[in-house]
Amino acid sequence: MGLLFPHLRIHQVFGANTDVGKTIITTALIRATAKRASDSLRSTVHYVKPVSTGHPQDADDVHVSRFTDGLRPRVQISCLFKFNEPVSPHLAATQAASKQVPSDEILVDGISKVARSASSYCSKELSSMFVETAGGVHSPTPSGTSQADAYRLLRLPIILIGDSKLGGISATISAYESLLLRGYDVDSVLLFKDDYYKNWEYLSGWFQKKKDSTIGSRIQVHAISQPPPKLSDPDKDAVSLEGYYEDIASEGELPSIIEHLNRAHLNRLEDLQSMPHRSLESVWWPFVQHGLLGDGRDITVIDSAHNDTFETFSHHLGKKLNTSHLVPLFDGSASWWTQSLGHANPDLTLAAAYAAGRYGHVIFPQAIHGPALELTERLLRGPGKGWASRVFFSDNGSTGMEVALKMAVRATSLRYGNPGSKELGVIGLKGSYHGDTIGAMDACESGVFNAAVEWHRERGFWFDVPTVGVRGGRVVVSTEALGLRETAKAEEFDSISQVYDIRRRLQQPLAQEYRRYIQSTLEQQVAQGHAFGALVIEPLLMGAGGMIFVDPLFHRVLVDVVRMSEDLFLKALDGGKREKKSPIDVASAWRGLPVVFDEVFVGLYRLGLQTSAPLLGVNPDILVLAKILTGGLLPLSATLASQSIFDAFYGKQKMDALLHGHSYTAYPVGCAVANESVNSLERISHSGSWNTAKKQWDAIPSEKDMDGQRVWSFWNPQFLLDISMLDSVEATMALGTVLAIHLRDQSAGYQSITGQNLLSPLLNTFGDESSAFGVHYRTLGNVIYLMSSLNTPQAIFSLLENRLSEILQRCSKG
């Protein structure tokens, strides 16, 4: 809901504290702006006071009205909510028995409506709008939220009124830094010129030093003459103030301030307008064919992001006067699957700032710092509970997988020996993707992501996979790709959760058929001379391969068979010449091959589960986490390992250690953010905030007899059933935040443009005018998918479901 109009400059006025002169300075700015404009009534100045407390006669909007009366109708004044008690808004609102406490959304919507109305009066001359807050930066709104957080959705440019009194230097700098941490642009710092405390002198110097920084270069500090002392006679006081306003208008400060504010507004527009062209000439984007970009009209210019939304600059609007050039787009890919708590989450930001201020970055080998140790212990008692004993940190999911592969292959080599120096490959699944570094690519079958990489060489064997989906209104596990002789091509279930009832399904014939198929296939591979060092899977859902929901029973049986096949893997290395090794005497030691769970995408509640292990009923030996780990704020990965994996590198020789690391290993800022992120996710998971979504799935009668952990999604199960019956849809599926829709397409695959074309209407805003948004989306060929953060309101899912249904139905009708 960002507001950026070509011919309406909007600034929000924050104060470093209460009683610093916000209203007086704002009144002076309004008068100066109005007088500076031409005689055309189409150039207007608007004043908005979202919340006023205290006696009505003393209200700020009344003051502005009184001292701009001679400038009507050029000056327009609005106050959204008034409360009579002269206390903080959160107290005044609750004490006003006759009024309902307005939510932050209502306040933001009210400001937005005034701005849109004001824009309708705009001509080619620049109009202005000032939004004056109450008290200080963190003074609460009626709901109790800090103003700095409540108004962040609008992210209006800021005029900060500094404190000219004793202690005001600290208050002003603290207020500025609080705004900066929340992503606001502070254009000006204004304060009264007190010749005794001289705060303006110090602050001018302090901000002058920021001129060389990339952040503070735009700020100007101005000192304004102090108003006269308040007189007891209201009429005389009004005359005195009127004279003051006339005097400072001629001082020269105010016109230069107005000029600076106007220039800042125009510079912002010019900068955003130029970004597509500038980026086309300099940026090399990932996963983008630059030859298809043309003139850059399809480049998304993101001015800011908040919660689930990008505020994007629409360069298609040209110089359209009465429309905000910032268009909200729902982040439909959760920014490549990273977001979990919303963009610009203030808790994560403060955690990052604290760690940056305390540590910056520090070296990690044979050293420790608080955030890394806390995160290690948190992960071991969370997703690693009951099996993991060590945590290794790296930079991102791909490097985390590189570490996992090194761990696994070394452990296998030491366990079995490798007298013939055979290359050890991985056992995996077709459609898997573990990252773009060379080792991670080699652990995947050749495909669209790695086939064109000259150094790539696939190392391993990848099974075809049975999939889970809703097809034609039925929940189906499709085994067609496996070509099983004794099993039908598809098995139907009464509900999605029944598919994930692993304990019950292990007793059914399909489990035995999977076991025979996997065992015989592995025996064939070994007979052909292949040797293996690890089983590497993306549990439950393979993302980049096409949002493939794998039958969880297949995953479980695959792990079981691999762990029971020690003799087979030993034979692969020495041809059966050595005697069978004695039984491993450590119950927790890995068996068969080390099992690696790549949960970079699905881990930490992306699918509604902290980790897939309890659902599958089996723990990995190595687990890789990233993306959601830091809530999407910073790159960081953690590779968890069991004690027996760690022991493969334990000894007295340096060369036996895991000689792998990154300059930013266990980056303190990333670890601190991850601690806050994981803590928030754990709190949310137990808070009941997901109950509305879960109840939609609990209402399915067939799930009452479920044995074990249930699965659920934020997406309505009836929605999945309904769209699965459309002619344009091959299958649908959802778990947690993820929705995947496979479209019917004869040219199905990554290079298909069916999904991209079908979803194009989502870019157009929909919903109520006050909260309308479009959707920014990514597709995987003929597979379209959407996902959210883990705190996205349920109402958003309903809007998205309705819009998707409309688009898919239209497509099905041709």
mmCIF file of N, CA, C and O in Angstrom, residues 74-107:
data_model
loop_
_atom_site.group_PDB
_atom_site.id
_atom_site.type_symbol
_atom_site.label_atom_id
_atom_site.label_comp_id
_atom_site.label_asym_id
_atom_site.label_seq_id
_atom_site.Cartn_x
_atom_site.Cartn_y
_atom_site.Cartn_z
ATOM 1 N N ARG A 74 -6.875 26.214 -0.612
ATOM 2 C CA ARG A 74 -5.656 25.536 -1.047
ATOM 3 C C ARG A 74 -5.148 24.550 0.006
ATOM 4 O O ARG A 74 -4.505 23.574 -0.319
ATOM 5 N N VAL A 75 -5.435 24.824 1.287
ATOM 6 C CA VAL A 75 -5.016 23.935 2.367
ATOM 7 C C VAL A 75 -6.207 23.100 2.818
ATOM 8 O O VAL A 75 -7.257 23.640 3.167
ATOM 9 N N GLN A 76 -6.055 21.812 2.819
ATOM 10 C CA GLN A 76 -7.095 20.870 3.229
ATOM 11 C C GLN A 76 -6.627 20.127 4.486
ATOM 12 O O GLN A 76 -5.485 19.663 4.546
ATOM 13 N N ILE A 77 -7.521 19.997 5.459
ATOM 14 C CA ILE A 77 -7.134 19.451 6.766
ATOM 15 C C ILE A 77 -8.032 18.273 7.126
ATOM 16 O O ILE A 77 -9.261 18.337 6.975
ATOM 17 N N SER A 78 -7.395 17.194 7.639
ATOM 18 C CA SER A 78 -8.142 16.004 8.048
ATOM 19 C C SER A 78 -7.595 15.475 9.361
ATOM 20 O O SER A 78 -6.385 15.472 9.580
ATOM 21 N N CYS A 79 -8.501 15.019 10.207
ATOM 22 C CA CYS A 79 -8.117 14.277 11.399
ATOM 23 C C CYS A 79 -8.957 13.004 11.407
ATOM 24 O O CYS A 79 -10.186 13.057 11.367
ATOM 25 N N LEU A 80 -8.295 11.857 11.465
ATOM 26 C CA LEU A 80 -9.011 10.592 11.314
ATOM 27 C C LEU A 80 -9.708 10.149 12.586
ATOM 28 O O LEU A 80 -10.850 9.706 12.556
ATOM 29 N N PHE A 81 -9.022 10.269 13.736
ATOM 30 C CA PHE A 81 -9.600 9.826 15.007
ATOM 31 C C PHE A 81 -9.212 10.793 16.118
ATOM 32 O O PHE A 81 -8.048 11.184 16.231
ATOM 33 N N LYS A 82 -10.229 11.171 16.913
ATOM 34 C CA LYS A 82 -10.008 12.079 18.038
ATOM 35 C C LYS A 82 -10.477 11.424 19.331
ATOM 36 O O LYS A 82 -11.549 10.826 19.392
ATOM 37 N N PHE A 83 -9.633 11.547 20.364
ATOM 38 C CA PHE A 83 -9.961 11.053 21.703
ATOM 39 C C PHE A 83 -9.703 12.185 22.696
ATOM 40 O O PHE A 83 -8.691 12.891 22.602
ATOM 41 N N ASN A 84 -10.596 12.350 23.639
ATOM 42 C CA ASN A 84 -10.564 13.537 24.503
ATOM 43 C C ASN A 84 -9.534 13.484 25.624
ATOM 44 O O ASN A 84 -9.096 14.530 26.103
ATOM 45 N N GLU A 85 -9.159 12.293 26.051
ATOM 46 C CA GLU A 85 -8.213 12.216 27.156
ATOM 47 C C GLU A 85 -6.809 12.609 26.685
ATOM 48 O O GLU A 85 -6.318 12.104 25.676
ATOM 49 N N PRO A 86 -6.127 13.493 27.434
ATOM 50 C CA PRO A 86 -4.784 13.941 27.043
ATOM 51 C C PRO A 86 -3.706 12.933 27.458
ATOM 52 O O PRO A 86 -2.791 13.266 28.235
ATOM 53 N N VAL A 87 -3.803 11.723 26.973
ATOM 54 C CA VAL A 87 -2.844 10.670 27.296
ATOM 55 C C VAL A 87 -2.417 9.986 26.009
ATOM 56 O O VAL A 87 -2.875 10.328 24.915
ATOM 57 N N SER A 88 -1.543 9.010 26.139
ATOM 58 C CA SER A 88 -1.072 8.253 24.974
ATOM 59 C C SER A 88 -2.256 7.655 24.217
ATOM 60 O O SER A 88 -3.246 7.244 24.822
ATOM 61 N N PRO A 89 -2.175 7.576 22.883
ATOM 62 C CA PRO A 89 -3.309 7.078 22.089
ATOM 63 C C PRO A 89 -3.831 5.710 22.518
ATOM 64 O O PRO A 89 -5.037 5.469 22.452
ATOM 65 N N HIS A 90 -2.954 4.813 22.955
ATOM 66 C CA HIS A 90 -3.438 3.487 23.337
ATOM 67 C C HIS A 90 -4.291 3.542 24.595
ATOM 68 O O HIS A 90 -5.199 2.724 24.768
ATOM 69 N N LEU A 91 -4.005 4.515 25.477
ATOM 70 C CA LEU A 91 -4.836 4.700 26.670
ATOM 71 C C LEU A 91 -6.091 5.495 26.339
ATOM 72 O O LEU A 91 -7.191 5.151 26.787
ATOM 73 N N ALA A 92 -5.931 6.551 25.549
ATOM 74 C CA ALA A 92 -7.067 7.398 25.208
ATOM 75 C C ALA A 92 -8.142 6.606 24.468
ATOM 76 O O ALA A 92 -9.342 6.785 24.699
ATOM 77 N N ALA A 93 -7.715 5.693 23.588
ATOM 78 C CA ALA A 93 -8.677 4.913 22.808
ATOM 79 C C ALA A 93 -9.447 3.939 23.689
ATOM 80 O O ALA A 93 -10.658 3.762 23.525
ATOM 81 N N THR A 94 -8.758 3.296 24.623
ATOM 82 C CA THR A 94 -9.445 2.333 25.486
ATOM 83 C C THR A 94 -10.338 3.017 26.509
ATOM 84 O O THR A 94 -11.327 2.439 26.979
ATOM 85 N N GLN A 95 -10.021 4.283 26.860
ATOM 86 C CA GLN A 95 -10.825 5.009 27.831
ATOM 87 C C GLN A 95 -12.038 5.674 27.196
ATOM 88 O O GLN A 95 -12.943 6.124 27.901
ATOM 89 N N ALA A 96 -12.059 5.725 25.865
ATOM 90 C CA ALA A 96 -13.204 6.312 25.163
ATOM 91 C C ALA A 96 -14.269 5.238 25.001
ATOM 92 O O ALA A 96 -14.271 4.453 24.045
ATOM 93 N N ALA A 97 -15.177 5.181 25.956
ATOM 94 C CA ALA A 97 -16.149 4.085 26.008
ATOM 95 C C ALA A 97 -17.044 4.037 24.779
ATOM 96 O O ALA A 97 -17.543 2.972 24.399
ATOM 97 N N SER A 98 -17.263 5.174 24.174
ATOM 98 C CA SER A 98 -18.215 5.212 23.062
ATOM 99 C C SER A 98 -17.580 4.878 21.714
ATOM 100 O O SER A 98 -18.263 4.821 20.708
ATOM 101 N N LYS A 99 -16.256 4.652 21.705
ATOM 102 C CA LYS A 99 -15.583 4.437 20.430
ATOM 103 C C LYS A 99 -14.859 3.094 20.410
ATOM 104 O O LYS A 99 -14.287 2.667 21.405
ATOM 105 N N GLN A 100 -14.885 2.465 19.249
ATOM 106 C CA GLN A 100 -14.130 1.244 19.065
ATOM 107 C C GLN A 100 -12.684 1.589 18.760
ATOM 108 O O GLN A 100 -12.403 2.548 18.035
ATOM 109 N N VAL A 101 -11.753 0.825 19.313
ATOM 110 C CA VAL A 101 -10.337 1.101 19.100
ATOM 111 C C VAL A 101 -9.993 0.823 17.640
ATOM 112 O O VAL A 101 -10.151 -0.308 17.163
ATOM 113 N N PRO A 102 -9.517 1.818 16.908
ATOM 114 C CA PRO A 102 -9.175 1.588 15.495
ATOM 115 C C PRO A 102 -7.910 0.758 15.368
ATOM 116 O O PRO A 102 -6.934 0.975 16.090
ATOM 117 N N SER A 103 -7.913 -0.175 14.465
ATOM 118 C CA SER A 103 -6.736 -1.011 14.226
ATOM 119 C C SER A 103 -5.703 -0.231 13.423
ATOM 120 O O SER A 103 -5.998 0.816 12.830
ATOM 121 N N ASP A 104 -4.499 -0.773 13.367
ATOM 122 C CA ASP A 104 -3.450 -0.147 12.565
ATOM 123 C C ASP A 104 -3.839 -0.147 11.089
ATOM 124 O O ASP A 104 -3.543 0.800 10.358
ATOM 125 N N GLU A 105 -4.507 -1.213 10.666
ATOM 126 C CA GLU A 105 -4.935 -1.306 9.263
ATOM 127 C C GLU A 105 -5.922 -0.190 8.922
ATOM 128 O O GLU A 105 -5.866 0.378 7.818
ATOM 129 N N ILE A 106 -6.800 0.142 9.866
ATOM 130 C CA ILE A 106 -7.766 1.220 9.627
ATOM 131 C C ILE A 106 -7.049 2.563 9.529
ATOM 132 O O ILE A 106 -7.388 3.405 8.689
ATOM 133 N N LEU A 107 -6.049 2.773 10.372
ATOM 134 C CA LEU A 107 -5.288 4.023 10.306
ATOM 135 C C LEU A 107 -4.585 4.158 8.961
ATOM 136 O O LEU A 107 -4.644 5.208 8.308
#
